[in-house]
Coordinates of C-alpha atoms and ligand atoms in Angstrom, one line a residue:
Chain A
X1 CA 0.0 0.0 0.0
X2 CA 1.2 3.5 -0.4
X3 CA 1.1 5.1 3.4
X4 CA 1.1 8.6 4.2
X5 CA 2.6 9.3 7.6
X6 CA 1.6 12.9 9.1
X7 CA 2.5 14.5 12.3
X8 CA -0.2 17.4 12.3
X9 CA -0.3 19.9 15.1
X10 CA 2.6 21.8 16.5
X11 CA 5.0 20.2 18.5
X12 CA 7.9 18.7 16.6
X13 CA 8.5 15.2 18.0
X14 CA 8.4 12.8 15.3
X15 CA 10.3 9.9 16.5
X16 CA 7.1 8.0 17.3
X17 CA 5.8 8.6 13.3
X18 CA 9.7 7.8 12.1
X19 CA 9.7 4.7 13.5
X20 CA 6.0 3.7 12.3
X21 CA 7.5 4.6 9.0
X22 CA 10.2 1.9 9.1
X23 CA 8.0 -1.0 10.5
X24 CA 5.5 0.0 7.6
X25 CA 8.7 0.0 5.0
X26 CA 10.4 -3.6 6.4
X27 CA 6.4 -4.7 6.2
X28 CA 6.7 -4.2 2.5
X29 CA 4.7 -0.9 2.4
X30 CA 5.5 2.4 0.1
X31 CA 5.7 5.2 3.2
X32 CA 5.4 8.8 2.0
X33 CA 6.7 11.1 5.2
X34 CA 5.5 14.5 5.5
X35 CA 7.7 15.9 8.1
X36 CA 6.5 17.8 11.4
X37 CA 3.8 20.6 11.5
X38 CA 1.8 20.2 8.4
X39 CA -2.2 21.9 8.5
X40 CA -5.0 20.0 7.7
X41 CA -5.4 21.4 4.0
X42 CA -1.5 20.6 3.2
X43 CA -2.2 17.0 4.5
X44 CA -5.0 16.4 2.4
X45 CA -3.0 17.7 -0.8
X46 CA -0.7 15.6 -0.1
X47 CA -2.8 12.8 -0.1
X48 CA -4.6 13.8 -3.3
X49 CA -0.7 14.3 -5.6
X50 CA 0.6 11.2 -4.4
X51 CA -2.8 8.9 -4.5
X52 CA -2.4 7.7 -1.4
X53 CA -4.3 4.7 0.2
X54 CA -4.2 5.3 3.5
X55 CA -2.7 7.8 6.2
X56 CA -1.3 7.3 9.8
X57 CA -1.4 10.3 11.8
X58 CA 0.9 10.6 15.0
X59 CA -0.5 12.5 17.9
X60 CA 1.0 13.4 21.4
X61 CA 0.1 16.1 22.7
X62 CA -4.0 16.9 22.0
X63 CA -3.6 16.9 18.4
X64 CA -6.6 14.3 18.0
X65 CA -9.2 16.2 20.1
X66 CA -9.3 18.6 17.2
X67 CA -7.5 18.0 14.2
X68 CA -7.9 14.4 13.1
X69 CA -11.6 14.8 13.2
X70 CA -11.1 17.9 11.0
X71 CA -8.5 16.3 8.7
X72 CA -11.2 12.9 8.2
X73 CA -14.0 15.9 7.3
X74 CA -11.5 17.4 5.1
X75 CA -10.6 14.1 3.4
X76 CA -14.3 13.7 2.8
X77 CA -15.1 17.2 1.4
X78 CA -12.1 16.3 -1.1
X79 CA -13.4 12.7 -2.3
X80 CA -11.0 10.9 -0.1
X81 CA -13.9 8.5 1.2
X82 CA -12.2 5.2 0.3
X83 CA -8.3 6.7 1.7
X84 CA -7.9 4.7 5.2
X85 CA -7.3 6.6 8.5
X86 CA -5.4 5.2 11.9
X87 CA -3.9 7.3 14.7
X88 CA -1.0 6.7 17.1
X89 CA 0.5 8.3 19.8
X90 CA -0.7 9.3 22.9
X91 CA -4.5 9.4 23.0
X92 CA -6.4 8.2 26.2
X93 CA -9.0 5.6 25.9
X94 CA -12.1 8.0 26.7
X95 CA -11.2 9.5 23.6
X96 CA -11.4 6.6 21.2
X97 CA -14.6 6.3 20.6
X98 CA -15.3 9.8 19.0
X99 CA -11.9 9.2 17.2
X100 CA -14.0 6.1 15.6
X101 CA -16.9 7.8 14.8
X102 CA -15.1 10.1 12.8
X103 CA -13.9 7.5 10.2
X104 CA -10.4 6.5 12.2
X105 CA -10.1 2.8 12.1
X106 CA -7.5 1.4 13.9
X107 CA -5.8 3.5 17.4
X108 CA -1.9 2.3 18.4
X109 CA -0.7 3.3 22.0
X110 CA 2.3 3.6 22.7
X111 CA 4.2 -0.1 23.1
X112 CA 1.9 -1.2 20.1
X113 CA 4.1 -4.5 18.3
X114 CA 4.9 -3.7 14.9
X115 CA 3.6 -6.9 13.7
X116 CA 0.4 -5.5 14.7
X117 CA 0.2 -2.5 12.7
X118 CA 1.3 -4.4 9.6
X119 CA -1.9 -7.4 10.5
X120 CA -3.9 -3.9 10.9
X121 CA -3.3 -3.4 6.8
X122 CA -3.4 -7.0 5.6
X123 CA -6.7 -6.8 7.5
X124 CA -7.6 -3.7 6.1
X125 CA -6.6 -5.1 2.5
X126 CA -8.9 -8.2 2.5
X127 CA -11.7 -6.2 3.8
X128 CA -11.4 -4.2 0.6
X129 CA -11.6 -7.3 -1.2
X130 CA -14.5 -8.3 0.1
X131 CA -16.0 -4.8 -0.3
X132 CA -16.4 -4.0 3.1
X133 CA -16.2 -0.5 4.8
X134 CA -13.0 0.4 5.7
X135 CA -12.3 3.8 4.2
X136 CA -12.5 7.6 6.0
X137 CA -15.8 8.3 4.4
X138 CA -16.8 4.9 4.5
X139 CA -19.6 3.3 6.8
X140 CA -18.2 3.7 10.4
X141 CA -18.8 1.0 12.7
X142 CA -15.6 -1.5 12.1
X143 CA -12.7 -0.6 13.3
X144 CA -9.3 -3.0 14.4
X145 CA -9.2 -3.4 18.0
Chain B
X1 CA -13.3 2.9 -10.4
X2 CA -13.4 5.4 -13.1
X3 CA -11.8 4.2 -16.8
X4 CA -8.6 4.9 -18.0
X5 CA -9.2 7.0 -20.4
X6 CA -11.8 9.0 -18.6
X7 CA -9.3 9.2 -16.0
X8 CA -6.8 10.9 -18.3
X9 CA -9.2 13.4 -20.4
X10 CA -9.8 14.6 -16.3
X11 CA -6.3 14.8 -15.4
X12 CA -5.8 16.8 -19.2
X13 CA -8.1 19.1 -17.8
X14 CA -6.3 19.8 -15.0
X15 CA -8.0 17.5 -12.2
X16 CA -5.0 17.0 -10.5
X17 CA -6.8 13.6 -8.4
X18 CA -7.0 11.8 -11.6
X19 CA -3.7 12.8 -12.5
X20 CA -2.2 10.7 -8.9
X21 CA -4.3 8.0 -10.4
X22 CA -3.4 7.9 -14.1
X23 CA 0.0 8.2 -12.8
X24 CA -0.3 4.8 -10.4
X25 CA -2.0 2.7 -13.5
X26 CA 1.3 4.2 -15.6
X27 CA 3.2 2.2 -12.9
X28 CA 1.5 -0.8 -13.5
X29 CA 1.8 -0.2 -16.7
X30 CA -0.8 1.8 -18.7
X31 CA 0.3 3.2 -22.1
X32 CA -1.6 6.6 -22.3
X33 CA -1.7 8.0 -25.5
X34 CA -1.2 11.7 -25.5
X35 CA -0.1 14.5 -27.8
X36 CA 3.0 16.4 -26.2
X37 CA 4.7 19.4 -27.9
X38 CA 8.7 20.0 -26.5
X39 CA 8.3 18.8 -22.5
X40 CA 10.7 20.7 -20.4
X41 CA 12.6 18.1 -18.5
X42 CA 15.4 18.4 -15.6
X43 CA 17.0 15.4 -14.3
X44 CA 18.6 16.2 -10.8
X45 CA 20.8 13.1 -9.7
X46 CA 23.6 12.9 -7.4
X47 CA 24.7 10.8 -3.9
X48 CA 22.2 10.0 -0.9
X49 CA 22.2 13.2 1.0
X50 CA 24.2 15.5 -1.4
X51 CA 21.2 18.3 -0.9
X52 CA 19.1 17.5 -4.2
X53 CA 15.5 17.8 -2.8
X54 CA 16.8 20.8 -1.1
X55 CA 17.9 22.3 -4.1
X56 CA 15.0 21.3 -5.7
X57 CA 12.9 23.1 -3.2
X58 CA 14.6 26.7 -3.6
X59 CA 14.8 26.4 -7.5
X60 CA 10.8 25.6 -7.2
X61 CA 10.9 28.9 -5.5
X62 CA 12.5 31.1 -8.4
X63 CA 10.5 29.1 -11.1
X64 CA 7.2 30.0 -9.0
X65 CA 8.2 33.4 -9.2
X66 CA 8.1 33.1 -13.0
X67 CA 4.8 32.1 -12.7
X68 CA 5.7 27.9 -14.0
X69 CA 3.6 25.2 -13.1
X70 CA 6.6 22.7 -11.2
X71 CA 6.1 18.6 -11.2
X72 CA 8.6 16.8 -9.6
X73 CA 9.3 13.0 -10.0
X74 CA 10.9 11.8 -6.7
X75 CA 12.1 8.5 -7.2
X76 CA 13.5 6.4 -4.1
X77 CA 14.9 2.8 -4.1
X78 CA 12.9 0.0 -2.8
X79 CA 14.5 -2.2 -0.5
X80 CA 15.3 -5.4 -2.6
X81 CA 14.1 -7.4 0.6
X82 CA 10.7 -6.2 1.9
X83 CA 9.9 -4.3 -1.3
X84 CA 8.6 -1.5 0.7
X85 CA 10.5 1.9 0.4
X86 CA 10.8 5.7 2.3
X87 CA 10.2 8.3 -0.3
X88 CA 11.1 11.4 2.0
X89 CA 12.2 13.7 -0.7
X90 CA 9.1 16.0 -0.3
X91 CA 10.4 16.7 3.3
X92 CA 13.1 18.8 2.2
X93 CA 10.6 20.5 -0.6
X94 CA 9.7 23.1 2.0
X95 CA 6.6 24.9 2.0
X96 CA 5.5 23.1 -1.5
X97 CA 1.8 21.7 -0.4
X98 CA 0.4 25.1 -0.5
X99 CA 0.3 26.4 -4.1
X100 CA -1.5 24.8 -7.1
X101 CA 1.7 25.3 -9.0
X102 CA 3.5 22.5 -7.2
X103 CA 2.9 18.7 -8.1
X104 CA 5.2 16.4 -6.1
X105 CA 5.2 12.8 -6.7
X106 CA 7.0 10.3 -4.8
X107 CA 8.3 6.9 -6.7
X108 CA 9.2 4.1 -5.8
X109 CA 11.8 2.3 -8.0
X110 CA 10.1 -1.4 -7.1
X111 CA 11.9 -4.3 -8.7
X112 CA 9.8 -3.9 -12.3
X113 CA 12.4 -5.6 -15.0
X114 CA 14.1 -3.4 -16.9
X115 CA 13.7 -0.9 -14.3
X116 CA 11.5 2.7 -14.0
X117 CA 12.4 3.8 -17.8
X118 CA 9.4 2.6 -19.5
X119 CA 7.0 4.1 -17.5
X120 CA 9.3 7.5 -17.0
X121 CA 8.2 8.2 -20.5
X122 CA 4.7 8.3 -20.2
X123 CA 4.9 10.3 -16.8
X124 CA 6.5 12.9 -18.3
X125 CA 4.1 13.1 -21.5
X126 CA 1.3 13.3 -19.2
X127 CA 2.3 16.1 -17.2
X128 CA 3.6 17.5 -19.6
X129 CA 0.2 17.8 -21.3
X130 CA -1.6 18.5 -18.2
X131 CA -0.1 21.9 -18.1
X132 CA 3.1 21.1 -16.1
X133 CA 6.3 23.6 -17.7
X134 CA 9.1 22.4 -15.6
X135 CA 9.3 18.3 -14.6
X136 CA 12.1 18.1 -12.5
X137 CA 13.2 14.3 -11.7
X138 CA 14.8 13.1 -8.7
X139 CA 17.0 10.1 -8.7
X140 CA 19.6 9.0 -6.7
X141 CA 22.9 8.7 -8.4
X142 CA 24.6 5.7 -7.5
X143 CA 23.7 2.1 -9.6
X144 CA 23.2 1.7 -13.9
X145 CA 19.0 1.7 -13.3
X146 CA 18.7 5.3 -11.5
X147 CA 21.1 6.5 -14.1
X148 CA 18.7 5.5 -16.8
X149 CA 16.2 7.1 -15.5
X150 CA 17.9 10.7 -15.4
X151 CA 18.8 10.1 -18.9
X152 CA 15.4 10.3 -20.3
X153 CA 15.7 14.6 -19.1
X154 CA 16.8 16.6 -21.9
X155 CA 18.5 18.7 -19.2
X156 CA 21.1 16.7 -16.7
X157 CA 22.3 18.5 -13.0
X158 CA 24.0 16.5 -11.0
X159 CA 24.4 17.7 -7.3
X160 CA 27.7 16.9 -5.6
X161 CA 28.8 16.9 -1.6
X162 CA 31.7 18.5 -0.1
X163 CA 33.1 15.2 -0.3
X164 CA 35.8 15.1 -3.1
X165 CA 35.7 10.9 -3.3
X166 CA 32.0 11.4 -4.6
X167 CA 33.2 12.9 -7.4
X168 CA 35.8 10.7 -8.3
X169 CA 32.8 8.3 -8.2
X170 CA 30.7 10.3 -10.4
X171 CA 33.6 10.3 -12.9
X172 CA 33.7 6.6 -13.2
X173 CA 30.5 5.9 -13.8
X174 CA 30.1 7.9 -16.3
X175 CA 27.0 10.0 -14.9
X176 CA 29.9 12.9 -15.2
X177 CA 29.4 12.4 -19.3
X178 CA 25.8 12.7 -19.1
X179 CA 25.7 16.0 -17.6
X180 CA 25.2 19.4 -18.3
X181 CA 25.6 21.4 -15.4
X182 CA 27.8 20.2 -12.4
X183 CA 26.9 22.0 -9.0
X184 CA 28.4 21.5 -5.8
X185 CA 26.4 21.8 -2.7
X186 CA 26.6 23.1 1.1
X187 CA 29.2 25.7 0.3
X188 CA 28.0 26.6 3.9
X189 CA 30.7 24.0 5.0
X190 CA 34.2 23.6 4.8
X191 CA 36.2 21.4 2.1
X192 CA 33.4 22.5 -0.9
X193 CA 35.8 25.1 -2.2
X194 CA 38.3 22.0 -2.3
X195 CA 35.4 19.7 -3.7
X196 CA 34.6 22.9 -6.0
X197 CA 38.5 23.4 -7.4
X198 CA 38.7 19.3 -7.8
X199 CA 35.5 19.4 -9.8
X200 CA 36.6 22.0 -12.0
X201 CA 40.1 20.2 -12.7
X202 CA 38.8 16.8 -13.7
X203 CA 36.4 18.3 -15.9
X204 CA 39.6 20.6 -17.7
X205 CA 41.5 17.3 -18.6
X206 CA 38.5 16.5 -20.6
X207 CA 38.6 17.9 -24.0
X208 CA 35.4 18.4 -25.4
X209 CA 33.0 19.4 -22.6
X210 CA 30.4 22.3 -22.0
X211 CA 29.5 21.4 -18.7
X212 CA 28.9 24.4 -16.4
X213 CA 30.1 24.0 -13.0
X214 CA 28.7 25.9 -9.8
X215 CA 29.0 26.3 -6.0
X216 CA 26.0 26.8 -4.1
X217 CA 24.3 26.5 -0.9
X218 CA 21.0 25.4 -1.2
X219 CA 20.3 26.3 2.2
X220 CA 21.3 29.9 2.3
X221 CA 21.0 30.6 -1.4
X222 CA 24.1 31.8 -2.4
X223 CA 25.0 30.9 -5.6
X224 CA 21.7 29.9 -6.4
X225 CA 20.8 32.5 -8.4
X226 CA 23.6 32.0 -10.9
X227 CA 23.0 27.8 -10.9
X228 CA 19.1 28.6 -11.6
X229 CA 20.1 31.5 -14.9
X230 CA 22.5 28.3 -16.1
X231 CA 19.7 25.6 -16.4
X232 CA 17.6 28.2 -17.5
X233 CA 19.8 28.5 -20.5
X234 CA 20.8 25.3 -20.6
X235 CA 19.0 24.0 -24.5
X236 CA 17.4 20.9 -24.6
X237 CA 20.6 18.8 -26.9
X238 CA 20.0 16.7 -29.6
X239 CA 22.1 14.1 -28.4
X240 CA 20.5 13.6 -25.6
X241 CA 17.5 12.1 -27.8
X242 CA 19.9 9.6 -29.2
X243 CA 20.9 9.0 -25.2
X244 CA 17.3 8.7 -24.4
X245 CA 16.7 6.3 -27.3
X246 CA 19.6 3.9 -26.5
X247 CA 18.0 3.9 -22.7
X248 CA 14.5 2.9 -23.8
X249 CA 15.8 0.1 -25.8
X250 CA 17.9 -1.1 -23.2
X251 CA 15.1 -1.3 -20.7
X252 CA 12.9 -3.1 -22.8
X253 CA 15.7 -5.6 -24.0
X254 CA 15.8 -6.0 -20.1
X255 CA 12.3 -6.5 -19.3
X256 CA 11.9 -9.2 -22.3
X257 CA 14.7 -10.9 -21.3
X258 CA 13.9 -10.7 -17.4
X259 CA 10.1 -12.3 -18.5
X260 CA 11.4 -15.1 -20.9
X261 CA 9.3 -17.9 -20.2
X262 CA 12.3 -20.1 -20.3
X263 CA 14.7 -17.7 -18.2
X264 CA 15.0 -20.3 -15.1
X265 CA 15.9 -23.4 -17.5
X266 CA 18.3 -21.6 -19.7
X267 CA 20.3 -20.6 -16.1
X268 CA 20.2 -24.0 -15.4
X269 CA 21.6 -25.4 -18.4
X270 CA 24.5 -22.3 -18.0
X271 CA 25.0 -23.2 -14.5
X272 CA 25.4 -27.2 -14.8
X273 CA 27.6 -26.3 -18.1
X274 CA 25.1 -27.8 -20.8
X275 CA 24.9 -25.2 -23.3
X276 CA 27.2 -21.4 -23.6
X277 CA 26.4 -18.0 -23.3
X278 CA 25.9 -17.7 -26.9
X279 CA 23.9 -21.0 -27.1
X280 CA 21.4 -19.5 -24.6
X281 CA 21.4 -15.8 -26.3
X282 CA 20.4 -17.4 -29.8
X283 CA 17.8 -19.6 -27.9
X284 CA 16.1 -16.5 -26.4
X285 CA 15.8 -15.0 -30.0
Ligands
GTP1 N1 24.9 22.6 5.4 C1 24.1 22.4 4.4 N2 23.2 21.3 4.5 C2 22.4 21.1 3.4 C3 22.4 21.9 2.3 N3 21.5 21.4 1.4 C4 21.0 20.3 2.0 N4 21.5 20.1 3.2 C5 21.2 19.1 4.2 O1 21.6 17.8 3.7 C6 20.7 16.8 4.1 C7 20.2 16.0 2.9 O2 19.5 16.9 2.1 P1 18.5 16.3 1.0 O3 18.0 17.5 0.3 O4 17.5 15.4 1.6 O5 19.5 15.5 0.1 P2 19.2 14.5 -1.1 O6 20.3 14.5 -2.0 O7 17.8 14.8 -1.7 O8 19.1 13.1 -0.3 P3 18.5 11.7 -0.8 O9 17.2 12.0 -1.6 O10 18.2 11.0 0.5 O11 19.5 11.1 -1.6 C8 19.6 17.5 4.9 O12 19.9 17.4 6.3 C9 19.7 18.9 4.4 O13 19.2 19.8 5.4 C10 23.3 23.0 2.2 O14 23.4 23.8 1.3 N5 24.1 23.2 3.3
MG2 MG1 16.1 13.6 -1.9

């Protein structure tokens, strides 16, 4: 799959998205890394030029509460429906479900085996096959857990 | 799942959406057909870390300025082992997502046989005709496959290091030859001067080259100014066209050979000593 890896908001720790980007490379996955600080709207171009099939956003410090629900409504306003969303980082659990209900479909703590993010997309790759919801703009109600 | 060729009369039309997506069906190998007049091509190639996306970025700047539309072709090794790859190239493209005169696309080389150069083509021809005035192609210089892919630019720049040894390298494997314009990078640090001077006398024993040579700093700008004027003036050459030619066959000589139905008996028979080199070549035909 081609992966967009995004660190939206303003702090600029990336380690957390650096290393999701190797596991996702040794797992046999095109990554595409954006680099620190990038807004909403620049994500979602990026996702458009480089057709994109999915996009891991890395979050520590309250960048979820706001801006990866507004980056999945941005995604949908652009025709991104199908374009798969999962988060990681540090988001507490009372959080998760509104994170779900806005199209996000797989959450990684921190301490998340690598193994499991790459089962996450072969997952995510047979639902496709079978035609089942699994995109951003998608119908929510599955999501890996 | 729109049709190919609806795809591409949207992406003609500027859409750039289906553009990403005629793009991936060239990589798995769509032939568009479309009518091109005179692409402008770049080729930037050079080592791993030598500054090209960096440079990359500030000439996107001055050609903005100009009012051109930029694409830029980033291509990236895939690991041989996993087949995944990490195109980060757009990383050092600062500030490049926010204007709708910037397309960056990241590529991975994958393990296709006969490597990137038959799909390169048809990239280029595509953006070209969707509007796109300067496509600018990023390779990394090292290995015969990335080198092929530079060669289909009409234009050549290859980006050196402070580190002299590169450009020894450079020399002998003859990416030196294919290029027009020589530049090296990070004159903000010591030894480029030295890289600089060393550049300039291997390319004086040589007897019949144009190549313009530069020192610049693509993260301060100087000298940036004067490298940008240079492939600005640089004119597309004829040869190249011959050079471009000579690639394509070679890549498609490749791929057939690479997808011979009878590739794995043929090594076989070499390996055990049953038939020669020139046996198995005359089989293949
Ligand atoms: N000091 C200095 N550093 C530079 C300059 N240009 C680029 N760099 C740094 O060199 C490193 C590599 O830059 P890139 O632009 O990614 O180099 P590249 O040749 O595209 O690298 P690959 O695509 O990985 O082969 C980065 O850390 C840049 O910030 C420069 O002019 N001076
Ligand atoms: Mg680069």
């Amino acid at each position: 799959m081609r992966v967009v890896i995004a660190k939206p908001g303003l702090d600029g720790h990336d380690r957390g998205a650096k290393v999701i980007t190797r596991v996702l490379r040794d797992g046999g996955h095109e990554v595409i890394y954006t680099g620190i600080r990038k807004t909403p709207e620049q994500i979602v171009s990026i996702l458009i030029d480089e057709d994109a099939d999915a996009l891991g956003l890395s979050s520590l410090s309250g960048a979820h509460e706001v801006l990866i629900p507004k980056i999945c409504e941005k995604m949908r306003t652009a025709g991104l429906s199908d374009v798969i969303v999962f988060a990681g980082g540090i988001i507490p659990e009372k959080d998760h479900v509104s994170l779900y209900d806005s199209g996000v479909r797989a959450i990684f703590g921190p301490g998340t085996h690598s193994e499991t993010i790459i089962d996450f997309l072969i997952e995510i790759s047979q639902r496709k096959k079978r035609g089942e919801p699994t995109g951003v703009g998608e119908e929510i109600g599955w999501h890996w857990d | 799942m729109n049709s190919e060729s609806e795809l591409l009369n949207l992406a003609l039309n500027g859409d750039r959406r289906s553009l990403a997506k005629i793009l991936t069906r060239i990589e798995s190998g769509f032939e568009p057909t479309v009518s091109v007049q005179n692409p402008w091509t770049l080729g930037v190639t050079g080592p791993p870390g030598a500054g090209k996306s960096t440079l990359i970025g500030a000439l996107i700047s001055k050609w903005l300025k100009r009012g051109e539309k930029i694409a830029v072709l980033a291509v990236d090794p895939s690991s041989p082992k996993s087949g995944g790859a990490l195109l980060a190239d757009r990383i050092r493209m600062q500030g490049t997502e926010s204007s709708d005169s910037i397309y960056i696309r990241s590529i991975a080389s994958r393990n296709h046989p006969g490597g990137l150069s038959l799909f390169i083509g048809h990239m280029i021809n595509v953006l070209s005709a969707s509007g796109w005035s300067r496509i600018i192609i990023e390779t990394v210089g090292s290995g015969q496959s990335q080198t092929r892919i530079v060669a289909f630019a009409d234009r050549i720049l290859l980006v050196e290091g402070p580190d002299r040894g590169d450009i020894i390298q450079a020399e002998k494997a003859g990416i030196l030859e294919l290029a027009d314009i020589v530049t090296v990078n990070k004159s903000d640090l010591p030894n480029s001067k030295l890289a600089y001077n060393s550049l300039n006398s291997s390319l004086s024993l040589n007897q019949n080259n144009s190549i313009s040579t530069h020192l610049v700093s693509a993260l301060n700008g100087d000298g940036i100014d004067d490298l940008f004027s240079s492939i600005e003036k640089c004119p597309k050459s004829t040869q190249r066209e011959i050079i471009r030619q000579k690639e394509r066959l070679l890549s498609l000589w490749d791929s057939r050979l690479l997808n011979y139905h009878g590739l794995n008996q043929l090594l076989e028979q070499l390996s055990t000593g049953s038939i020669t080199l020139d046996e198995a070549v005359d089989m293949i035909q």
